[in-house]
Amino acid sequence: KEIRWKGLPHRSNQETESLHDERARRIEEVKRKRESLKELVVQNICFTNLVNRNRARYVSQQKSPESVS
């Protein structure tokens, strides 16, 4: 049996353009998600700092005699 190379499959220009458009859409989607993730990370850091600050304030108020009423 003889094997013959026929080359890579040919894609129509429309299909190629469609794939390029899809790739561009996906790249934009990844950019939006990356920005959203950055914002969520910043919010998480801010909330963590707030909790730590509140916890430290609570502990210091429990230790100080002025806080007893």
CHARMM-style PDB file with segment names, atoms N, HN, CA, C and O in Angstrom:
ATOM      1  N   LYS     1       0.842  -1.181   0.000  1.00  0.00      PROA
ATOM      2  CA  LYS     1       0.000   0.000   0.000  1.00  0.00      PROA
ATOM      3  C   LYS     1       0.884   1.241   0.000  1.00  0.00      PROA
ATOM      4  O   LYS     1       1.859   1.312   0.748  1.00  0.00      PROA
ATOM      5  N   GLU     2       0.556   2.187  -0.812  1.00  0.00      PROA
ATOM      6  HN  GLU     2      -0.236   2.129  -1.419  1.00  0.00      PROA
ATOM      7  CA  GLU     2       1.365   3.392  -0.953  1.00  0.00      PROA
ATOM      8  C   GLU     2       0.715   4.555  -0.180  1.00  0.00      PROA
ATOM      9  O   GLU     2      -0.493   4.776  -0.266  1.00  0.00      PROA
ATOM     10  N   ILE     3       1.535   5.280   0.566  1.00  0.00      PROA
ATOM     11  HN  ILE     3       2.516   5.100   0.636  1.00  0.00      PROA
ATOM     12  CA  ILE     3       1.050   6.439   1.328  1.00  0.00      PROA
ATOM     13  C   ILE     3       1.437   7.698   0.572  1.00  0.00      PROA
ATOM     14  O   ILE     3       2.596   7.870   0.192  1.00  0.00      PROA
ATOM     15  N   ARG     4       0.478   8.569   0.355  1.00  0.00      PROA
ATOM     16  HN  ARG     4      -0.463   8.429   0.663  1.00  0.00      PROA
ATOM     17  CA  ARG     4       0.743   9.820  -0.365  1.00  0.00      PROA
ATOM     18  C   ARG     4       0.392  11.004   0.524  1.00  0.00      PROA
ATOM     19  O   ARG     4      -0.626  11.019   1.216  1.00  0.00      PROA
ATOM     20  N   TRP     5       1.260  11.977   0.478  1.00  0.00      PROA
ATOM     21  HN  TRP     5       2.086  11.964  -0.085  1.00  0.00      PROA
ATOM     22  CA  TRP     5       1.047  13.199   1.245  1.00  0.00      PROA
ATOM     23  C   TRP     5       0.181  14.141   0.430  1.00  0.00      PROA
ATOM     24  O   TRP     5       0.520  14.513  -0.693  1.00  0.00      PROA
ATOM     25  N   LYS     6      -0.958  14.522   1.028  1.00  0.00      PROA
ATOM     26  HN  LYS     6      -1.233  14.220   1.941  1.00  0.00      PROA
ATOM     27  CA  LYS     6      -1.849  15.431   0.332  1.00  0.00      PROA
ATOM     28  C   LYS     6      -1.755  16.852   0.892  1.00  0.00      PROA
ATOM     29  O   LYS     6      -2.382  17.770   0.362  1.00  0.00      PROA
ATOM     30  N   GLY     7      -1.002  17.028   1.924  1.00  0.00      PROA
ATOM     31  HN  GLY     7      -0.494  16.282   2.353  1.00  0.00      PROA
ATOM     32  CA  GLY     7      -0.833  18.358   2.510  1.00  0.00      PROA
ATOM     33  C   GLY     7      -1.832  18.607   3.632  1.00  0.00      PROA
ATOM     34  O   GLY     7      -2.671  17.769   3.962  1.00  0.00      PROA
ATOM     35  N   LEU     8      -1.703  19.772   4.187  1.00  0.00      PROA
ATOM     36  HN  LEU     8      -1.022  20.453   3.920  1.00  0.00      PROA
ATOM     37  CA  LEU     8      -2.602  20.160   5.269  1.00  0.00      PROA
ATOM     38  C   LEU     8      -3.985  20.471   4.711  1.00  0.00      PROA
ATOM     39  O   LEU     8      -4.110  20.886   3.559  1.00  0.00      PROA
ATOM     40  N   PRO     9      -5.021  20.274   5.517  1.00  0.00      PROA
ATOM     41  CA  PRO     9      -6.364  20.591   5.028  1.00  0.00      PROA
ATOM     42  C   PRO     9      -6.492  22.091   4.770  1.00  0.00      PROA
ATOM     43  O   PRO     9      -5.956  22.907   5.520  1.00  0.00      PROA
ATOM     44  N   HSD    10      -7.186  22.435   3.732  1.00  0.00      PROA
ATOM     45  HN  HSD    10      -7.621  21.772   3.123  1.00  0.00      PROA
ATOM     46  CA  HSD    10      -7.370  23.832   3.374  1.00  0.00      PROA
ATOM     47  C   HSD    10      -8.595  24.375   4.089  1.00  0.00      PROA
ATOM     48  O   HSD    10      -9.645  23.736   4.144  1.00  0.00      PROA
ATOM     49  N   ARG    11      -8.434  25.548   4.623  1.00  0.00      PROA
ATOM     50  HN  ARG    11      -7.581  26.067   4.579  1.00  0.00      PROA
ATOM     51  CA  ARG    11      -9.548  26.211   5.289  1.00  0.00      PROA
ATOM     52  C   ARG    11      -9.996  27.363   4.400  1.00  0.00      PROA
ATOM     53  O   ARG    11      -9.187  28.011   3.736  1.00  0.00      PROA
ATOM     54  N   SER    12     -11.270  27.595   4.405  1.00  0.00      PROA
ATOM     55  HN  SER    12     -11.926  27.069   4.945  1.00  0.00      PROA
ATOM     56  CA  SER    12     -11.769  28.717   3.618  1.00  0.00      PROA
ATOM     57  C   SER    12     -11.398  30.020   4.316  1.00  0.00      PROA
ATOM     58  O   SER    12     -11.153  30.041   5.522  1.00  0.00      PROA
ATOM     59  N   ASN    13     -11.359  31.094   3.554  1.00  0.00      PROA
ATOM     60  HN  ASN    13     -11.558  31.077   2.574  1.00  0.00      PROA
ATOM     61  CA  ASN    13     -11.041  32.399   4.135  1.00  0.00      PROA
ATOM     62  C   ASN    13     -12.047  32.773   5.210  1.00  0.00      PROA
ATOM     63  O   ASN    13     -11.684  33.362   6.228  1.00  0.00      PROA
ATOM     64  N   GLN    14     -13.308  32.434   4.989  1.00  0.00      PROA
ATOM     65  HN  GLN    14     -13.604  31.956   4.162  1.00  0.00      PROA
ATOM     66  CA  GLN    14     -14.348  32.759   5.956  1.00  0.00      PROA
ATOM     67  C   GLN    14     -14.102  32.006   7.267  1.00  0.00      PROA
ATOM     68  O   GLN    14     -14.250  32.583   8.344  1.00  0.00      PROA
ATOM     69  N   GLU    15     -13.736  30.747   7.188  1.00  0.00      PROA
ATOM     70  HN  GLU    15     -13.616  30.279   6.313  1.00  0.00      PROA
ATOM     71  CA  GLU    15     -13.472  29.967   8.386  1.00  0.00      PROA
ATOM     72  C   GLU    15     -12.241  30.499   9.111  1.00  0.00      PROA
ATOM     73  O   GLU    15     -12.228  30.575  10.340  1.00  0.00      PROA
ATOM     74  N   THR    16     -11.220  30.861   8.366  1.00  0.00      PROA
ATOM     75  HN  THR    16     -11.231  30.799   7.368  1.00  0.00      PROA
ATOM     76  CA  THR    16     -10.014  31.425   8.966  1.00  0.00      PROA
ATOM     77  C   THR    16     -10.332  32.742   9.661  1.00  0.00      PROA
ATOM     78  O   THR    16      -9.874  32.982  10.779  1.00  0.00      PROA
ATOM     79  N   GLU    17     -11.108  33.591   9.010  1.00  0.00      PROA
ATOM     80  HN  GLU    17     -11.480  33.396   8.102  1.00  0.00      PROA
ATOM     81  CA  GLU    17     -11.492  34.871   9.599  1.00  0.00      PROA
ATOM     82  C   GLU    17     -12.332  34.651  10.855  1.00  0.00      PROA
ATOM     83  O   GLU    17     -12.180  35.369  11.844  1.00  0.00      PROA
ATOM     84  N   SER    18     -13.209  33.667  10.814  1.00  0.00      PROA
ATOM     85  HN  SER    18     -13.333  33.084  10.011  1.00  0.00      PROA
ATOM     86  CA  SER    18     -14.041  33.346  11.963  1.00  0.00      PROA
ATOM     87  C   SER    18     -13.178  32.905  13.144  1.00  0.00      PROA
ATOM     88  O   SER    18     -13.436  33.290  14.284  1.00  0.00      PROA
ATOM     89  N   LEU    19     -12.168  32.108  12.871  1.00  0.00      PROA
ATOM     90  HN  LEU    19     -11.959  31.795  11.945  1.00  0.00      PROA
ATOM     91  CA  LEU    19     -11.264  31.662  13.935  1.00  0.00      PROA
ATOM     92  C   LEU    19     -10.469  32.828  14.514  1.00  0.00      PROA
ATOM     93  O   LEU    19     -10.243  32.881  15.722  1.00  0.00      PROA
ATOM     94  N   HSD    20     -10.044  33.758  13.669  1.00  0.00      PROA
ATOM     95  HN  HSD    20     -10.227  33.715  12.687  1.00  0.00      PROA
ATOM     96  CA  HSD    20      -9.321  34.933  14.152  1.00  0.00      PROA
ATOM     97  C   HSD    20     -10.220  35.796  15.030  1.00  0.00      PROA
ATOM     98  O   HSD    20      -9.787  36.306  16.063  1.00  0.00      PROA
ATOM     99  N   ASP    21     -11.472  35.957  14.613  1.00  0.00      PROA
ATOM    100  HN  ASP    21     -11.824  35.543  13.774  1.00  0.00      PROA
ATOM    101  CA  ASP    21     -12.426  36.739  15.403  1.00  0.00      PROA
ATOM    102  C   ASP    21     -12.674  36.092  16.764  1.00  0.00      PROA
ATOM    103  O   ASP    21     -12.715  36.771  17.790  1.00  0.00      PROA
ATOM    104  N   GLU    22     -12.839  34.777  16.755  1.00  0.00      PROA
ATOM    105  HN  GLU    22     -12.806  34.225  15.922  1.00  0.00      PROA
ATOM    106  CA  GLU    22     -13.068  34.057  18.012  1.00  0.00      PROA
ATOM    107  C   GLU    22     -11.867  34.194  18.934  1.00  0.00      PROA
ATOM    108  O   GLU    22     -12.021  34.372  20.142  1.00  0.00      PROA
ATOM    109  N   ARG    23     -10.680  34.111  18.367  1.00  0.00      PROA
ATOM    110  HN  ARG    23     -10.555  33.966  17.386  1.00  0.00      PROA
ATOM    111  CA  ARG    23      -9.458  34.252  19.167  1.00  0.00      PROA
ATOM    112  C   ARG    23      -9.386  35.643  19.784  1.00  0.00      PROA
ATOM    113  O   ARG    23      -9.027  35.786  20.953  1.00  0.00      PROA
ATOM    114  N   ALA    24      -9.725  36.666  19.006  1.00  0.00      PROA
ATOM    115  HN  ALA    24     -10.016  36.549  18.056  1.00  0.00      PROA
ATOM    116  CA  ALA    24      -9.697  38.039  19.516  1.00  0.00      PROA
ATOM    117  C   ALA    24     -10.718  38.216  20.641  1.00  0.00      PROA
ATOM    118  O   ALA    24     -10.433  38.873  21.642  1.00  0.00      PROA
ATOM    119  N   ARG    25     -11.905  37.632  20.477  1.00  0.00      PROA
ATOM    120  HN  ARG    25     -12.137  37.099  19.664  1.00  0.00      PROA
ATOM    121  CA  ARG    25     -12.934  37.718  21.519  1.00  0.00      PROA
ATOM    122  C   ARG    25     -12.460  37.036  22.798  1.00  0.00      PROA
ATOM    123  O   ARG    25     -12.654  37.550  23.900  1.00  0.00      PROA
ATOM    124  N   ARG    26     -11.844  35.888  22.637  1.00  0.00      PROA
ATOM    125  HN  ARG    26     -11.686  35.470  21.742  1.00  0.00      PROA
ATOM    126  CA  ARG    26     -11.366  35.158  23.810  1.00  0.00      PROA
ATOM    127  C   ARG    26     -10.239  35.901  24.519  1.00  0.00      PROA
ATOM    128  O   ARG    26     -10.167  35.893  25.748  1.00  0.00      PROA
ATOM    129  N   ILE    27      -9.368  36.537  23.758  1.00  0.00      PROA
ATOM    130  HN  ILE    27      -9.427  36.544  22.760  1.00  0.00      PROA
ATOM    131  CA  ILE    27      -8.288  37.325  24.360  1.00  0.00      PROA
ATOM    132  C   ILE    27      -8.873  38.481  25.169  1.00  0.00      PROA
ATOM    133  O   ILE    27      -8.416  38.754  26.279  1.00  0.00      PROA
ATOM    134  N   GLU    28      -9.875  39.157  24.621  1.00  0.00      PROA
ATOM    135  HN  GLU    28     -10.245  38.935  23.719  1.00  0.00      PROA
ATOM    136  CA  GLU    28     -10.530  40.253  25.346  1.00  0.00      PROA
ATOM    137  C   GLU    28     -11.222  39.741  26.601  1.00  0.00      PROA
ATOM    138  O   GLU    28     -11.195  40.397  27.642  1.00  0.00      PROA
ATOM    139  N   GLU    29     -11.835  38.584  26.504  1.00  0.00      PROA
ATOM    140  HN  GLU    29     -11.857  38.051  25.658  1.00  0.00      PROA
ATOM    141  CA  GLU    29     -12.507  37.995  27.661  1.00  0.00      PROA
ATOM    142  C   GLU    29     -11.497  37.688  28.768  1.00  0.00      PROA
ATOM    143  O   GLU    29     -11.765  37.931  29.944  1.00  0.00      PROA
ATOM    144  N   VAL    30     -10.355  37.162  28.391  1.00  0.00      PROA
ATOM    145  HN  VAL    30     -10.137  36.965  27.435  1.00  0.00      PROA
ATOM    146  CA  VAL    30      -9.299  36.865  29.364  1.00  0.00      PROA
ATOM    147  C   VAL    30      -8.810  38.159  30.004  1.00  0.00      PROA
ATOM    148  O   VAL    30      -8.560  38.188  31.209  1.00  0.00      PROA
ATOM    149  N   LYS    31      -8.668  39.226  29.227  1.00  0.00      PROA
ATOM    150  HN  LYS    31      -8.870  39.202  28.248  1.00  0.00      PROA
ATOM    151  CA  LYS    31      -8.237  40.517  29.778  1.00  0.00      PROA
ATOM    152  C   LYS    31      -9.239  41.031  30.799  1.00  0.00      PROA
ATOM    153  O   LYS    31      -8.860  41.488  31.877  1.00  0.00      PROA
ATOM    154  N   ARG    32     -10.536  40.953  30.448  1.00  0.00      PROA
ATOM    155  HN  ARG    32     -10.843  40.582  29.572  1.00  0.00      PROA
ATOM    156  CA  ARG    32     -11.576  41.411  31.383  1.00  0.00      PROA
ATOM    157  C   ARG    32     -11.563  40.591  32.666  1.00  0.00      PROA
ATOM    158  O   ARG    32     -11.673  41.138  33.763  1.00  0.00      PROA
ATOM    159  N   LYS    33     -11.431  39.293  32.526  1.00  0.00      PROA
ATOM    160  HN  LYS    33     -11.341  38.848  31.635  1.00  0.00      PROA
ATOM    161  CA  LYS    33     -11.408  38.432  33.703  1.00  0.00      PROA
ATOM    162  C   LYS    33     -10.169  38.688  34.557  1.00  0.00      PROA
ATOM    163  O   LYS    33     -10.234  38.636  35.785  1.00  0.00      PROA
ATOM    164  N   ARG    34      -9.054  38.961  33.910  1.00  0.00      PROA
ATOM    165  HN  ARG    34      -9.001  39.004  32.912  1.00  0.00      PROA
ATOM    166  CA  ARG    34      -7.824  39.245  34.651  1.00  0.00      PROA
ATOM    167  C   ARG    34      -7.973  40.537  35.462  1.00  0.00      PROA
ATOM    168  O   ARG    34      -7.555  40.599  36.618  1.00  0.00      PROA
ATOM    169  N   GLU    35      -8.569  41.565  34.852  1.00  0.00      PROA
ATOM    170  HN  GLU    35      -8.909  41.515  33.913  1.00  0.00      PROA
ATOM    171  CA  GLU    35      -8.805  42.824  35.568  1.00  0.00      PROA
ATOM    172  C   GLU    35      -9.773  42.624  36.730  1.00  0.00      PROA
ATOM    173  O   GLU    35      -9.583  43.181  37.811  1.00  0.00      PROA
ATOM    174  N   SER    36     -10.803  41.833  36.499  1.00  0.00      PROA
ATOM    175  HN  SER    36     -10.958  41.381  35.621  1.00  0.00      PROA
ATOM    176  CA  SER    36     -11.773  41.538  37.550  1.00  0.00      PROA
ATOM    177  C   SER    36     -11.095  40.799  38.702  1.00  0.00      PROA
ATOM    178  O   SER    36     -11.351  41.092  39.870  1.00  0.00      PROA
ATOM    179  N   LEU    37     -10.244  39.856  38.374  1.00  0.00      PROA
ATOM    180  HN  LEU    37     -10.036  39.618  37.425  1.00  0.00      PROA
ATOM    181  CA  LEU    37      -9.523  39.109  39.393  1.00  0.00      PROA
ATOM    182  C   LEU    37      -8.603  40.021  40.191  1.00  0.00      PROA
ATOM    183  O   LEU    37      -8.511  39.888  41.411  1.00  0.00      PROA
ATOM    184  N   LYS    38      -7.920  40.949  39.521  1.00  0.00      PROA
ATOM    185  HN  LYS    38      -7.994  41.057  38.529  1.00  0.00      PROA
ATOM    186  CA  LYS    38      -7.057  41.898  40.228  1.00  0.00      PROA
ATOM    187  C   LYS    38      -7.872  42.712  41.223  1.00  0.00      PROA
ATOM    188  O   LYS    38      -7.434  42.930  42.352  1.00  0.00      PROA
ATOM    189  N   GLU    39      -9.060  43.166  40.811  1.00  0.00      PROA
ATOM    190  HN  GLU    39      -9.416  42.989  39.893  1.00  0.00      PROA
ATOM    191  CA  GLU    39      -9.924  43.946  41.692  1.00  0.00      PROA
ATOM    192  C   GLU    39     -10.360  43.109  42.892  1.00  0.00      PROA
ATOM    193  O   GLU    39     -10.386  43.609  44.017  1.00  0.00      PROA
ATOM    194  N   LEU    40     -10.697  41.861  42.666  1.00  0.00      PROA
ATOM    195  HN  LEU    40     -10.676  41.456  41.752  1.00  0.00      PROA
ATOM    196  CA  LEU    40     -11.094  40.987  43.769  1.00  0.00      PROA
ATOM    197  C   LEU    40      -9.943  40.746  44.738  1.00  0.00      PROA
ATOM    198  O   LEU    40     -10.157  40.683  45.948  1.00  0.00      PROA
ATOM    199  N   VAL    41      -8.736  40.611  44.226  1.00  0.00      PROA
ATOM    200  HN  VAL    41      -8.562  40.662  43.242  1.00  0.00      PROA
ATOM    201  CA  VAL    41      -7.569  40.424  45.093  1.00  0.00      PROA
ATOM    202  C   VAL    41      -7.359  41.666  45.959  1.00  0.00      PROA
ATOM    203  O   VAL    41      -7.079  41.552  47.153  1.00  0.00      PROA
ATOM    204  N   VAL    42      -7.493  42.844  45.362  1.00  0.00      PROA
ATOM    205  HN  VAL    42      -7.721  42.936  44.393  1.00  0.00      PROA
ATOM    206  CA  VAL    42      -7.346  44.090  46.126  1.00  0.00      PROA
ATOM    207  C   VAL    42      -8.421  44.168  47.209  1.00  0.00      PROA
ATOM    208  O   VAL    42      -8.123  44.527  48.348  1.00  0.00      PROA
ATOM    209  N   GLN    43      -9.656  43.840  46.871  1.00  0.00      PROA
ATOM    210  HN  GLN    43      -9.899  43.548  45.946  1.00  0.00      PROA
ATOM    211  CA  GLN    43     -10.737  43.854  47.857  1.00  0.00      PROA
ATOM    212  C   GLN    43     -10.462  42.870  48.984  1.00  0.00      PROA
ATOM    213  O   GLN    43     -10.692  43.180  50.153  1.00  0.00      PROA
ATOM    214  N   ASN    44      -9.972  41.691  48.638  1.00  0.00      PROA
ATOM    215  HN  ASN    44      -9.786  41.439  47.688  1.00  0.00      PROA
ATOM    216  CA  ASN    44      -9.663  40.692  49.658  1.00  0.00      PROA
ATOM    217  C   ASN    44      -8.587  41.195  50.611  1.00  0.00      PROA
ATOM    218  O   ASN    44      -8.694  41.017  51.825  1.00  0.00      PROA
ATOM    219  N   ILE    45      -7.563  41.817  50.068  1.00  0.00      PROA
ATOM    220  HN  ILE    45      -7.476  41.963  49.083  1.00  0.00      PROA
ATOM    221  CA  ILE    45      -6.493  42.364  50.909  1.00  0.00      PROA
ATOM    222  C   ILE    45      -7.045  43.450  51.824  1.00  0.00      PROA
ATOM    223  O   ILE    45      -6.709  43.493  53.008  1.00  0.00      PROA
ATOM    224  N   CYS    46      -7.892  44.329  51.284  1.00  0.00      PROA
ATOM    225  HN  CYS    46      -8.165  44.294  50.323  1.00  0.00      PROA
ATOM    226  CA  CYS    46      -8.481  45.403  52.094  1.00  0.00      PROA
ATOM    227  C   CYS    46      -9.354  44.837  53.207  1.00  0.00      PROA
ATOM    228  O   CYS    46      -9.279  45.300  54.345  1.00  0.00      PROA
ATOM    229  N   PHE    47     -10.177  43.847  52.896  1.00  0.00      PROA
ATOM    230  HN  PHE    47     -10.237  43.471  51.972  1.00  0.00      PROA
ATOM    231  CA  PHE    47     -11.031  43.247  53.923  1.00  0.00      PROA
ATOM    232  C   PHE    47     -10.210  42.534  54.982  1.00  0.00      PROA
ATOM    233  O   PHE    47     -10.524  42.614  56.169  1.00  0.00      PROA
ATOM    234  N   THR    48      -9.166  41.844  54.567  1.00  0.00      PROA
ATOM    235  HN  THR    48      -8.910  41.779  53.603  1.00  0.00      PROA
ATOM    236  CA  THR    48      -8.293  41.161  55.526  1.00  0.00      PROA
ATOM    237  C   THR    48      -7.622  42.167  56.454  1.00  0.00      PROA
ATOM    238  O   THR    48      -7.548  41.946  57.662  1.00  0.00      PROA
ATOM    239  N   ASN    49      -7.133  43.271  55.894  1.00  0.00      PROA
ATOM    240  HN  ASN    49      -7.193  43.450  54.912  1.00  0.00      PROA
ATOM    241  CA  ASN    49      -6.515  44.310  56.712  1.00  0.00      PROA
ATOM    242  C   ASN    49      -7.522  44.907  57.681  1.00  0.00      PROA
ATOM    243  O   ASN    49      -7.184  45.171  58.835  1.00  0.00      PROA
ATOM    244  N   LEU    50      -8.752  45.124  57.232  1.00  0.00      PROA
ATOM    245  HN  LEU    50      -9.027  44.909  56.295  1.00  0.00      PROA
ATOM    246  CA  LEU    50      -9.789  45.673  58.095  1.00  0.00      PROA
ATOM    247  C   LEU    50     -10.102  44.726  59.248  1.00  0.00      PROA
ATOM    248  O   LEU    50     -10.224  45.158  60.394  1.00  0.00      PROA
ATOM    249  N   VAL    51     -10.231  43.443  58.947  1.00  0.00      PROA
ATOM    250  HN  VAL    51     -10.132  43.092  58.015  1.00  0.00      PROA
ATOM    251  CA  VAL    51     -10.492  42.460  59.999  1.00  0.00      PROA
ATOM    252  C   VAL    51      -9.347  42.435  61.001  1.00  0.00      PROA
ATOM    253  O   VAL    51      -9.585  42.416  62.209  1.00  0.00      PROA
ATOM    254  N   ASN    52      -8.128  42.436  60.524  1.00  0.00      PROA
ATOM    255  HN  ASN    52      -7.935  42.452  59.543  1.00  0.00      PROA
ATOM    256  CA  ASN    52      -6.968  42.430  61.424  1.00  0.00      PROA
ATOM    257  C   ASN    52      -6.922  43.684  62.283  1.00  0.00      PROA
ATOM    258  O   ASN    52      -6.622  43.611  63.475  1.00  0.00      PROA
ATOM    259  N   ARG    53      -7.219  44.840  61.682  1.00  0.00      PROA
ATOM    260  HN  ARG    53      -7.463  44.899  60.714  1.00  0.00      PROA
ATOM    261  CA  ARG    53      -7.229  46.095  62.426  1.00  0.00      PROA
ATOM    262  C   ARG    53      -8.326  46.081  63.495  1.00  0.00      PROA
ATOM    263  O   ARG    53      -8.100  46.503  64.629  1.00  0.00      PROA
ATOM    264  N   ASN    54      -9.502  45.598  63.130  1.00  0.00      PROA
ATOM    265  HN  ASN    54      -9.686  45.255  62.209  1.00  0.00      PROA
ATOM    266  CA  ASN    54     -10.602  45.512  64.098  1.00  0.00      PROA
ATOM    267  C   ASN    54     -10.286  44.528  65.217  1.00  0.00      PROA
ATOM    268  O   ASN    54     -10.589  44.785  66.382  1.00  0.00      PROA
ATOM    269  N   ARG    55      -9.681  43.413  64.863  1.00  0.00      PROA
ATOM    270  HN  ARG    55      -9.435  43.205  63.917  1.00  0.00      PROA
ATOM    271  CA  ARG    55      -9.309  42.419  65.877  1.00  0.00      PROA
ATOM    272  C   ARG    55      -8.285  43.007  66.841  1.00  0.00      PROA
ATOM    273  O   ARG    55      -8.395  42.812  68.051  1.00  0.00      PROA
ATOM    274  N   ALA    56      -7.292  43.724  66.322  1.00  0.00      PROA
ATOM    275  HN  ALA    56      -7.203  43.882  65.339  1.00  0.00      PROA
ATOM    276  CA  ALA    56      -6.274  44.340  67.174  1.00  0.00      PROA
ATOM    277  C   ALA    56      -6.899  45.403  68.076  1.00  0.00      PROA
ATOM    278  O   ALA    56      -6.547  45.509  69.251  1.00  0.00      PROA
ATOM    279  N   ARG    57      -7.820  46.183  67.531  1.00  0.00      PROA
ATOM    280  HN  ARG    57      -8.106  46.097  66.577  1.00  0.00      PROA
ATOM    281  CA  ARG    57      -8.493  47.208  68.330  1.00  0.00      PROA
ATOM    282  C   ARG    57      -9.325  46.563  69.443  1.00  0.00      PROA
ATOM    283  O   ARG    57      -9.340  47.047  70.575  1.00  0.00      PROA
ATOM    284  N   TYR    58     -10.005  45.482  69.116  1.00  0.00      PROA
ATOM    285  HN  TYR    58      -9.992  45.089  68.196  1.00  0.00      PROA
ATOM    286  CA  TYR    58     -10.829  44.785  70.105  1.00  0.00      PROA
ATOM    287  C   TYR    58      -9.956  44.240  71.234  1.00  0.00      PROA
ATOM    288  O   TYR    58     -10.296  44.377  72.409  1.00  0.00      PROA
ATOM    289  N   VAL    59      -8.830  43.621  70.874  1.00  0.00      PROA
ATOM    290  HN  VAL    59      -8.553  43.509  69.920  1.00  0.00      PROA
ATOM    291  CA  VAL    59      -7.926  43.058  71.878  1.00  0.00      PROA
ATOM    292  C   VAL    59      -7.353  44.163  72.749  1.00  0.00      PROA
ATOM    293  O   VAL    59      -7.263  44.005  73.967  1.00  0.00      PROA
ATOM    294  N   SER    60      -6.963  45.281  72.143  1.00  0.00      PROA
ATOM    295  HN  SER    60      -7.036  45.409  71.154  1.00  0.00      PROA
ATOM    296  CA  SER    60      -6.381  46.373  72.941  1.00  0.00      PROA
ATOM    297  C   SER    60      -7.434  46.993  73.855  1.00  0.00      PROA
ATOM    298  O   SER    60      -7.107  47.422  74.961  1.00  0.00      PROA
ATOM    299  N   GLN    61      -8.690  47.048  73.417  1.00  0.00      PROA
ATOM    300  HN  GLN    61      -8.956  46.699  72.518  1.00  0.00      PROA
ATOM    301  CA  GLN    61      -9.739  47.585  74.283  1.00  0.00      PROA
ATOM    302  C   GLN    61     -10.052  46.640  75.422  1.00  0.00      PROA
ATOM    303  O   GLN    61     -10.437  47.096  76.499  1.00  0.00      PROA
ATOM    304  N   GLN    62      -9.904  45.357  75.229  1.00  0.00      PROA
ATOM    305  HN  GLN    62      -9.592  44.987  74.354  1.00  0.00      PROA
ATOM    306  CA  GLN    62     -10.143  44.377  76.287  1.00  0.00      PROA
ATOM    307  C   GLN    62      -9.064  44.443  77.355  1.00  0.00      PROA
ATOM    308  O   GLN    62      -9.329  44.157  78.522  1.00  0.00      PROA
ATOM    309  N   LYS    63      -7.850  44.817  76.968  1.00  0.00      PROA
ATOM    310  HN  LYS    63      -7.634  45.049  76.020  1.00  0.00      PROA
ATOM    311  CA  LYS    63      -6.740  44.886  77.903  1.00  0.00      PROA
ATOM    312  C   LYS    63      -6.702  46.192  78.687  1.00  0.00      PROA
ATOM    313  O   LYS    63      -6.218  46.217  79.819  1.00  0.00      PROA
ATOM    314  N   SER    64      -7.211  47.292  78.095  1.00  0.00      PROA
ATOM    315  HN  SER    64      -7.605  47.272  77.176  1.00  0.00      PROA
ATOM    316  CA  SER    64      -7.087  48.594  78.755  1.00  0.00      PROA
ATOM    317  C   SER    64      -8.165  48.750  79.828  1.00  0.00      PROA
ATOM    318  O   SER    64      -9.317  48.377  79.604  1.00  0.00      PROA
ATOM    319  N   PRO    65      -7.798  49.305  81.009  1.00  0.00      PROA
ATOM    320  CA  PRO    65      -8.767  49.468  82.098  1.00  0.00      PROA
ATOM    321  C   PRO    65      -9.818  50.552  81.800  1.00  0.00      PROA
ATOM    322  O   PRO    65     -10.894  50.521  82.399  1.00  0.00      PROA
ATOM    323  N   GLU    66      -9.547  51.501  80.901  1.00  0.00      PROA
ATOM    324  HN  GLU    66      -8.674  51.526  80.415  1.00  0.00      PROA
ATOM    325  CA  GLU    66     -10.495  52.559  80.598  1.00  0.00      PROA
ATOM    326  C   GLU    66     -11.739  52.022  79.908  1.00  0.00      PROA
ATOM    327  O   GLU    66     -12.796  52.650  79.962  1.00  0.00      PROA
ATOM    328  N   SER    67     -11.627  50.877  79.266  1.00  0.00      PROA
ATOM    329  HN  SER    67     -10.768  50.367  79.222  1.00  0.00      PROA
ATOM    330  CA  SER    67     -12.745  50.352  78.488  1.00  0.00      PROA
ATOM    331  C   SER    67     -13.832  49.756  79.376  1.00  0.00      PROA
ATOM    332  O   SER    67     -14.945  49.521  78.904  1.00  0.00      PROA
ATOM    333  N   VAL    68     -13.531  49.504  80.664  1.00  0.00      PROA
ATOM    334  HN  VAL    68     -12.627  49.694  81.047  1.00  0.00      PROA
ATOM    335  CA  VAL    68     -14.521  48.928  81.578  1.00  0.00      PROA
ATOM    336  C   VAL    68     -15.433  50.039  82.054  1.00  0.00      PROA
ATOM    337  O   VAL    68     -14.954  51.038  82.591  1.00  0.00      PROA
ATOM    338  N   SER    69     -16.739  49.890  81.870  1.00  0.00      PROA
ATOM    339  HN  SER    69     -17.128  49.078  81.433  1.00  0.00      PROA
ATOM    340  CA  SER    69     -17.690  50.915  82.285  1.00  0.00      PROA
ATOM    341  C   SER    69     -18.551  50.412  83.403  1.00  0.00      PROA
ATOM    342  OT1 SER    69     -19.417  51.139  83.889  1.00  0.00      PROA
TER     343      SER     69
END
